[in-house]
Short mmCIF file of N, CA and C in Angstrom, two decimals:
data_model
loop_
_atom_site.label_atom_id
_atom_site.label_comp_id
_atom_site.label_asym_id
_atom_site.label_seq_id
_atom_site.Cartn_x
_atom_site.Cartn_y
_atom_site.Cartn_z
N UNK A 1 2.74 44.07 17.46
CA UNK A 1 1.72 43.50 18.34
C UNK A 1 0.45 44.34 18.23
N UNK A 2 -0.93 43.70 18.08
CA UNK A 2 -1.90 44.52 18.27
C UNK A 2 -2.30 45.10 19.10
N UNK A 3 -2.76 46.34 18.78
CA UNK A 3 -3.38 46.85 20.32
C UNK A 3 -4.37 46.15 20.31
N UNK A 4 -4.73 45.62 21.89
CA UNK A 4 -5.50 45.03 22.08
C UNK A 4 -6.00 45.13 23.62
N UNK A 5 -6.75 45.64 24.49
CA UNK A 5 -7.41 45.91 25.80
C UNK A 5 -8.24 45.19 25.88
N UNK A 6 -8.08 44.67 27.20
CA UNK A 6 -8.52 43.44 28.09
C UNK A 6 -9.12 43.57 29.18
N UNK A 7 -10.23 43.74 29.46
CA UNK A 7 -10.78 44.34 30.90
C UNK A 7 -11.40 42.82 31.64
N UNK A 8 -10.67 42.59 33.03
CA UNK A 8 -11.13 41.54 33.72
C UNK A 8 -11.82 41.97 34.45
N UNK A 9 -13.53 41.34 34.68
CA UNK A 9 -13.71 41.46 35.63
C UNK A 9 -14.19 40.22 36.51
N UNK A 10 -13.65 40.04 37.56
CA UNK A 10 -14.18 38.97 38.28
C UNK A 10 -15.07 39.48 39.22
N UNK A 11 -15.47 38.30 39.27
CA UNK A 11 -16.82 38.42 40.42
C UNK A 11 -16.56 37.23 41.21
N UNK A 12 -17.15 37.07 42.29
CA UNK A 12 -16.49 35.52 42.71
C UNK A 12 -17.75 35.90 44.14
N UNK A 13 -18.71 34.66 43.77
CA UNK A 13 -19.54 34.93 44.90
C UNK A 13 -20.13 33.56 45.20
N UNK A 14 -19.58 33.28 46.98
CA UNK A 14 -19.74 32.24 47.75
C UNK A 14 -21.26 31.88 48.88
N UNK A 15 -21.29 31.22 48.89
CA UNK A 15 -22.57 30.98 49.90
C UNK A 15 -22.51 29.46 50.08
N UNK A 16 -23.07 29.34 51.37
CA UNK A 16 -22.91 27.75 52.01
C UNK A 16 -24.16 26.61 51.14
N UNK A 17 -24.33 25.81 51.70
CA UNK A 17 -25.12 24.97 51.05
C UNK A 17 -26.45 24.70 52.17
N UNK A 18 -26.51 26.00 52.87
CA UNK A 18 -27.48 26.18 53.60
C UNK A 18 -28.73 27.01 53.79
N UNK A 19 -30.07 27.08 54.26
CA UNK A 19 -31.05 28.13 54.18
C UNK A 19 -30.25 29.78 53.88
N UNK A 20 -28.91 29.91 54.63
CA UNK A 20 -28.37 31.13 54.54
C UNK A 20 -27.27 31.32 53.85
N UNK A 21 -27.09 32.26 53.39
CA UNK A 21 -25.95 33.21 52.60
C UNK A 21 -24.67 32.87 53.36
N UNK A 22 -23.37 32.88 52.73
CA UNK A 22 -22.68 33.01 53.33
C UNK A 22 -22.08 34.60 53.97
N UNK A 23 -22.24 34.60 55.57
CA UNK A 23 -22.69 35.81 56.34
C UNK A 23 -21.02 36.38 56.57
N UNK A 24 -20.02 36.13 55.94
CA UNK A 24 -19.14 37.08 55.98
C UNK A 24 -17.90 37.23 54.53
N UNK A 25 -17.34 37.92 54.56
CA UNK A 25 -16.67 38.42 53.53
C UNK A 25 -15.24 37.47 53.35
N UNK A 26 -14.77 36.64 52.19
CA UNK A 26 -14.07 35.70 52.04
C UNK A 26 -12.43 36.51 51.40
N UNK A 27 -11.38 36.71 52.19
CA UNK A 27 -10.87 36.90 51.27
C UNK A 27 -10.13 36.51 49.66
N UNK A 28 -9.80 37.01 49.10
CA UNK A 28 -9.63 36.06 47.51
C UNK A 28 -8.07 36.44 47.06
N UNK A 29 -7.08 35.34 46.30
CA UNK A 29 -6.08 35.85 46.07
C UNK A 29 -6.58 35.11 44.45
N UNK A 30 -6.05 36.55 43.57
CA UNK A 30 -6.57 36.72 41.90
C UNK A 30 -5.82 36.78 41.44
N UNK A 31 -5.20 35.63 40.49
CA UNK A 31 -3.76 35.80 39.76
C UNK A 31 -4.60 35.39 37.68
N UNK A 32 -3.58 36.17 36.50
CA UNK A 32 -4.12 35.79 35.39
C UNK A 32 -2.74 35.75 34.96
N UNK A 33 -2.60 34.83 33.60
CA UNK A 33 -1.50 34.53 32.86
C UNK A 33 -2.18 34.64 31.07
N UNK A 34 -1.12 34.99 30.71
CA UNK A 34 -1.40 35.40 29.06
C UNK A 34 -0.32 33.89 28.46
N UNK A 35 -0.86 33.44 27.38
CA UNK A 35 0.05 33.00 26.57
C UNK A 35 -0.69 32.73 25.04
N UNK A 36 0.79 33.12 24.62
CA UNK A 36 0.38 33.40 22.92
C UNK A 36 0.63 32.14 21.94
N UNK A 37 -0.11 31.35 21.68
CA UNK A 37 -0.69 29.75 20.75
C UNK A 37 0.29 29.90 19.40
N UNK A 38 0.46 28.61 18.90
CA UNK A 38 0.91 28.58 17.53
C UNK A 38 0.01 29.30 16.80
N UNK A 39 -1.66 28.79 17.05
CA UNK A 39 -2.13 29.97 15.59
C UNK A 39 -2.17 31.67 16.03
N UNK A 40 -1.54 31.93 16.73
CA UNK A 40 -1.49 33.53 16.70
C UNK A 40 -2.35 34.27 18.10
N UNK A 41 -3.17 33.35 18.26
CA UNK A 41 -4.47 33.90 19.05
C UNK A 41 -3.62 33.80 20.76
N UNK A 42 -3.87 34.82 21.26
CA UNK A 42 -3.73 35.02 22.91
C UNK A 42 -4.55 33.92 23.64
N UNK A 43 -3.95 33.53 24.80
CA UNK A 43 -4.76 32.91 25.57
C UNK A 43 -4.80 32.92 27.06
N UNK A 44 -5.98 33.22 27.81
CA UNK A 44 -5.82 33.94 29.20
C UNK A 44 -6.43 32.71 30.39
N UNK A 45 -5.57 32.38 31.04
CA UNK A 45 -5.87 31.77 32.48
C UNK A 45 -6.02 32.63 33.51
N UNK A 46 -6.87 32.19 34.65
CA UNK A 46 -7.07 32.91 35.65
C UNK A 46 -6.97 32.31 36.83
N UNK A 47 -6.78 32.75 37.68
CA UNK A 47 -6.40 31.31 38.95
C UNK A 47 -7.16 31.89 40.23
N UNK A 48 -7.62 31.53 41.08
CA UNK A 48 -8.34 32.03 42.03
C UNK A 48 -8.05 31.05 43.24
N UNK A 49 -7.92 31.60 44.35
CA UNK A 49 -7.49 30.73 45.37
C UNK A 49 -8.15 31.53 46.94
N UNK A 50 -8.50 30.77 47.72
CA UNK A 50 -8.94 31.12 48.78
C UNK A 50 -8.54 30.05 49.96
N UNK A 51 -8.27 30.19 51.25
CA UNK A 51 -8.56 29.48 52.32
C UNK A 51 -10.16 28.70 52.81
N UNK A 52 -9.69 27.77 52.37
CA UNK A 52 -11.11 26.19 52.72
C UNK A 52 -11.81 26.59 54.21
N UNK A 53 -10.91 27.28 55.41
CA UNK A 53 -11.68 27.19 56.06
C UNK A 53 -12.30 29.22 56.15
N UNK A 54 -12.73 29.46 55.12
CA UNK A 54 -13.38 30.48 54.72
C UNK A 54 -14.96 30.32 55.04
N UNK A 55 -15.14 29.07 54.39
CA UNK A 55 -16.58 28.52 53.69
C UNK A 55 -17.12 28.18 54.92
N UNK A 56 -18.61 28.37 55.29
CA UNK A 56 -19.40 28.45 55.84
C UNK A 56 -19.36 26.77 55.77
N UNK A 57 -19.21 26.02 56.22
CA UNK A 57 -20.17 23.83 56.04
C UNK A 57 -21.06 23.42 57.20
N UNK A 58 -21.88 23.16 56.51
CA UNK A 58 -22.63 22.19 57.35
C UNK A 58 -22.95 20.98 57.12
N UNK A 59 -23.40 20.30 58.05
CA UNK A 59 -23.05 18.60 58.18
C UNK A 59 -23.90 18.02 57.34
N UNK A 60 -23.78 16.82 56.69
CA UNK A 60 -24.41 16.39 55.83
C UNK A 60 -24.22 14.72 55.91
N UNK A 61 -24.87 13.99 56.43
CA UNK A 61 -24.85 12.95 56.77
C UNK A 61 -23.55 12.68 58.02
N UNK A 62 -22.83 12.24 57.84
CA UNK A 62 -21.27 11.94 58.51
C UNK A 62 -20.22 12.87 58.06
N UNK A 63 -20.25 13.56 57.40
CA UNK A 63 -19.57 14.82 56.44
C UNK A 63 -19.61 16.34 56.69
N UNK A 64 -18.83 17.20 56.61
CA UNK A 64 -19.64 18.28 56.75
C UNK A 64 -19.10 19.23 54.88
N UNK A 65 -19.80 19.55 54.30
CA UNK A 65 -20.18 20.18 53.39
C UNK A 65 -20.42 22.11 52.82
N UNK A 66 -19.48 22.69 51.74
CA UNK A 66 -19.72 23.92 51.85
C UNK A 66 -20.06 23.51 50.18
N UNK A 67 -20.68 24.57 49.69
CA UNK A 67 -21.22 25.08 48.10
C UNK A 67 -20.68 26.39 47.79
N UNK A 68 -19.62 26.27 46.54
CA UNK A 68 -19.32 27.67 46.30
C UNK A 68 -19.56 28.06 44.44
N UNK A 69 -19.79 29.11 44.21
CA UNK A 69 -20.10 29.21 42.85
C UNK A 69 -18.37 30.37 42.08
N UNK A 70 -18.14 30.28 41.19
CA UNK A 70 -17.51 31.38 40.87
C UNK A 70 -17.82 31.90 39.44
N UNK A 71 -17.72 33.02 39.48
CA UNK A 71 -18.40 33.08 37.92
C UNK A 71 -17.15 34.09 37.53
N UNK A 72 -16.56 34.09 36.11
CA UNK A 72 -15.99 34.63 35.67
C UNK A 72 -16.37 35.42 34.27
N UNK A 73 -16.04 36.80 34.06
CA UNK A 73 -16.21 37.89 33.07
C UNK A 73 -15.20 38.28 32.05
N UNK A 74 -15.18 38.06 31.23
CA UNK A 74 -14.34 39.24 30.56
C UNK A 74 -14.87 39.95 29.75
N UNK A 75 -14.45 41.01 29.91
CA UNK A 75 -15.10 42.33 29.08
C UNK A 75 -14.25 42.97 28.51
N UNK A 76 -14.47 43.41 27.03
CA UNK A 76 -14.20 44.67 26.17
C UNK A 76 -14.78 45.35 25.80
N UNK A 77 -14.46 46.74 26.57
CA UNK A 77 -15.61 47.92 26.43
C UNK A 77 -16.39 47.73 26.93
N UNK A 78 -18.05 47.37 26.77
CA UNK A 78 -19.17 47.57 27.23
C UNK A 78 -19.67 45.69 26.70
N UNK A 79 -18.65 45.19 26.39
CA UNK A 79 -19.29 43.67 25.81
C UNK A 79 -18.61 42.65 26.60
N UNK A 80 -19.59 41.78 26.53
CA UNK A 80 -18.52 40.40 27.74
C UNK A 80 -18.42 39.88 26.46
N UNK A 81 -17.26 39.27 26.62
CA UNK A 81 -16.51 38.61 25.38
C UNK A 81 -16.19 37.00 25.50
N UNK A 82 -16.17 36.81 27.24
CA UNK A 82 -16.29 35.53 27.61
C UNK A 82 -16.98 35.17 28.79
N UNK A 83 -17.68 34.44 29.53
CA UNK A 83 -18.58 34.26 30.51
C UNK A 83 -18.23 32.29 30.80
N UNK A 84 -17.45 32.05 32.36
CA UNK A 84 -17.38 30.56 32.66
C UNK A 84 -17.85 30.69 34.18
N UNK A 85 -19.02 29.70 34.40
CA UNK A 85 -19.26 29.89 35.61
C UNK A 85 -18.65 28.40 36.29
N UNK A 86 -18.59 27.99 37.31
CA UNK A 86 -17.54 26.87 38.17
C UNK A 86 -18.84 26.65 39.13
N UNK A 87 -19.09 25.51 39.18
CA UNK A 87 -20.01 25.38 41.01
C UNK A 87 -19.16 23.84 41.50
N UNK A 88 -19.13 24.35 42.83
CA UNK A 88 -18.09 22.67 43.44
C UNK A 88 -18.57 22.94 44.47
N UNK A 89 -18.33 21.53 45.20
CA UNK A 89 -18.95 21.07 46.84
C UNK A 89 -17.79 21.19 47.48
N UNK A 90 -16.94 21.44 48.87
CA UNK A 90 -16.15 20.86 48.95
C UNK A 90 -16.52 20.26 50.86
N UNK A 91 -16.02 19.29 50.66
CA UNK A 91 -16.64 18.23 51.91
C UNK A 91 -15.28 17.82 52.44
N UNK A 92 -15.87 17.69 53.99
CA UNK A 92 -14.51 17.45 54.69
C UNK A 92 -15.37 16.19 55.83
#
């Protein structure tokens, strides 16, 4: 097997879909899975999960509405090697 080092870093940063920031600290549960492909190459999932009623919403017609972004890193050494950012509404 090659040596091979994997540095995750996540970042995961929320805010409402309002004039303001989201004004408190969300907790996050961070899970990753490895699996190794027919052509040889590794392949890494990451799963991220939080409680919905975390998110800051405000009302939006008949609806009420939160905006969250997540951006994901991976780094080797001093290089990001992969960069996926996520933005979703979620409305209740």
């Amino acid at each position: 097997m090659k040596n091979f080092f994997l540095f995750l870093f996540l970042f995961f940063s929320i805010y409402a879909n309002t004039a303001y920031s989201q004004l408190h600290f969300i907790p996050l549960q961070v899970d990753h899975a490895l699996f190794r492909g027919t052509d040889g190459n590794v392949y890494l999932e990451t799963y991220l999960a939080f409680f919905q009623q975390s998110l800051t919403y405000r009302q939006v017609n008949e609806k009420y509405q939160a905006h969250y972004i997540a951006i994901m890193e991976v780094k080797k050494g001093d290089s990001t090697i992969a960069r996926d950012i996520k933005e979703r509404t979620s409305t209740v």
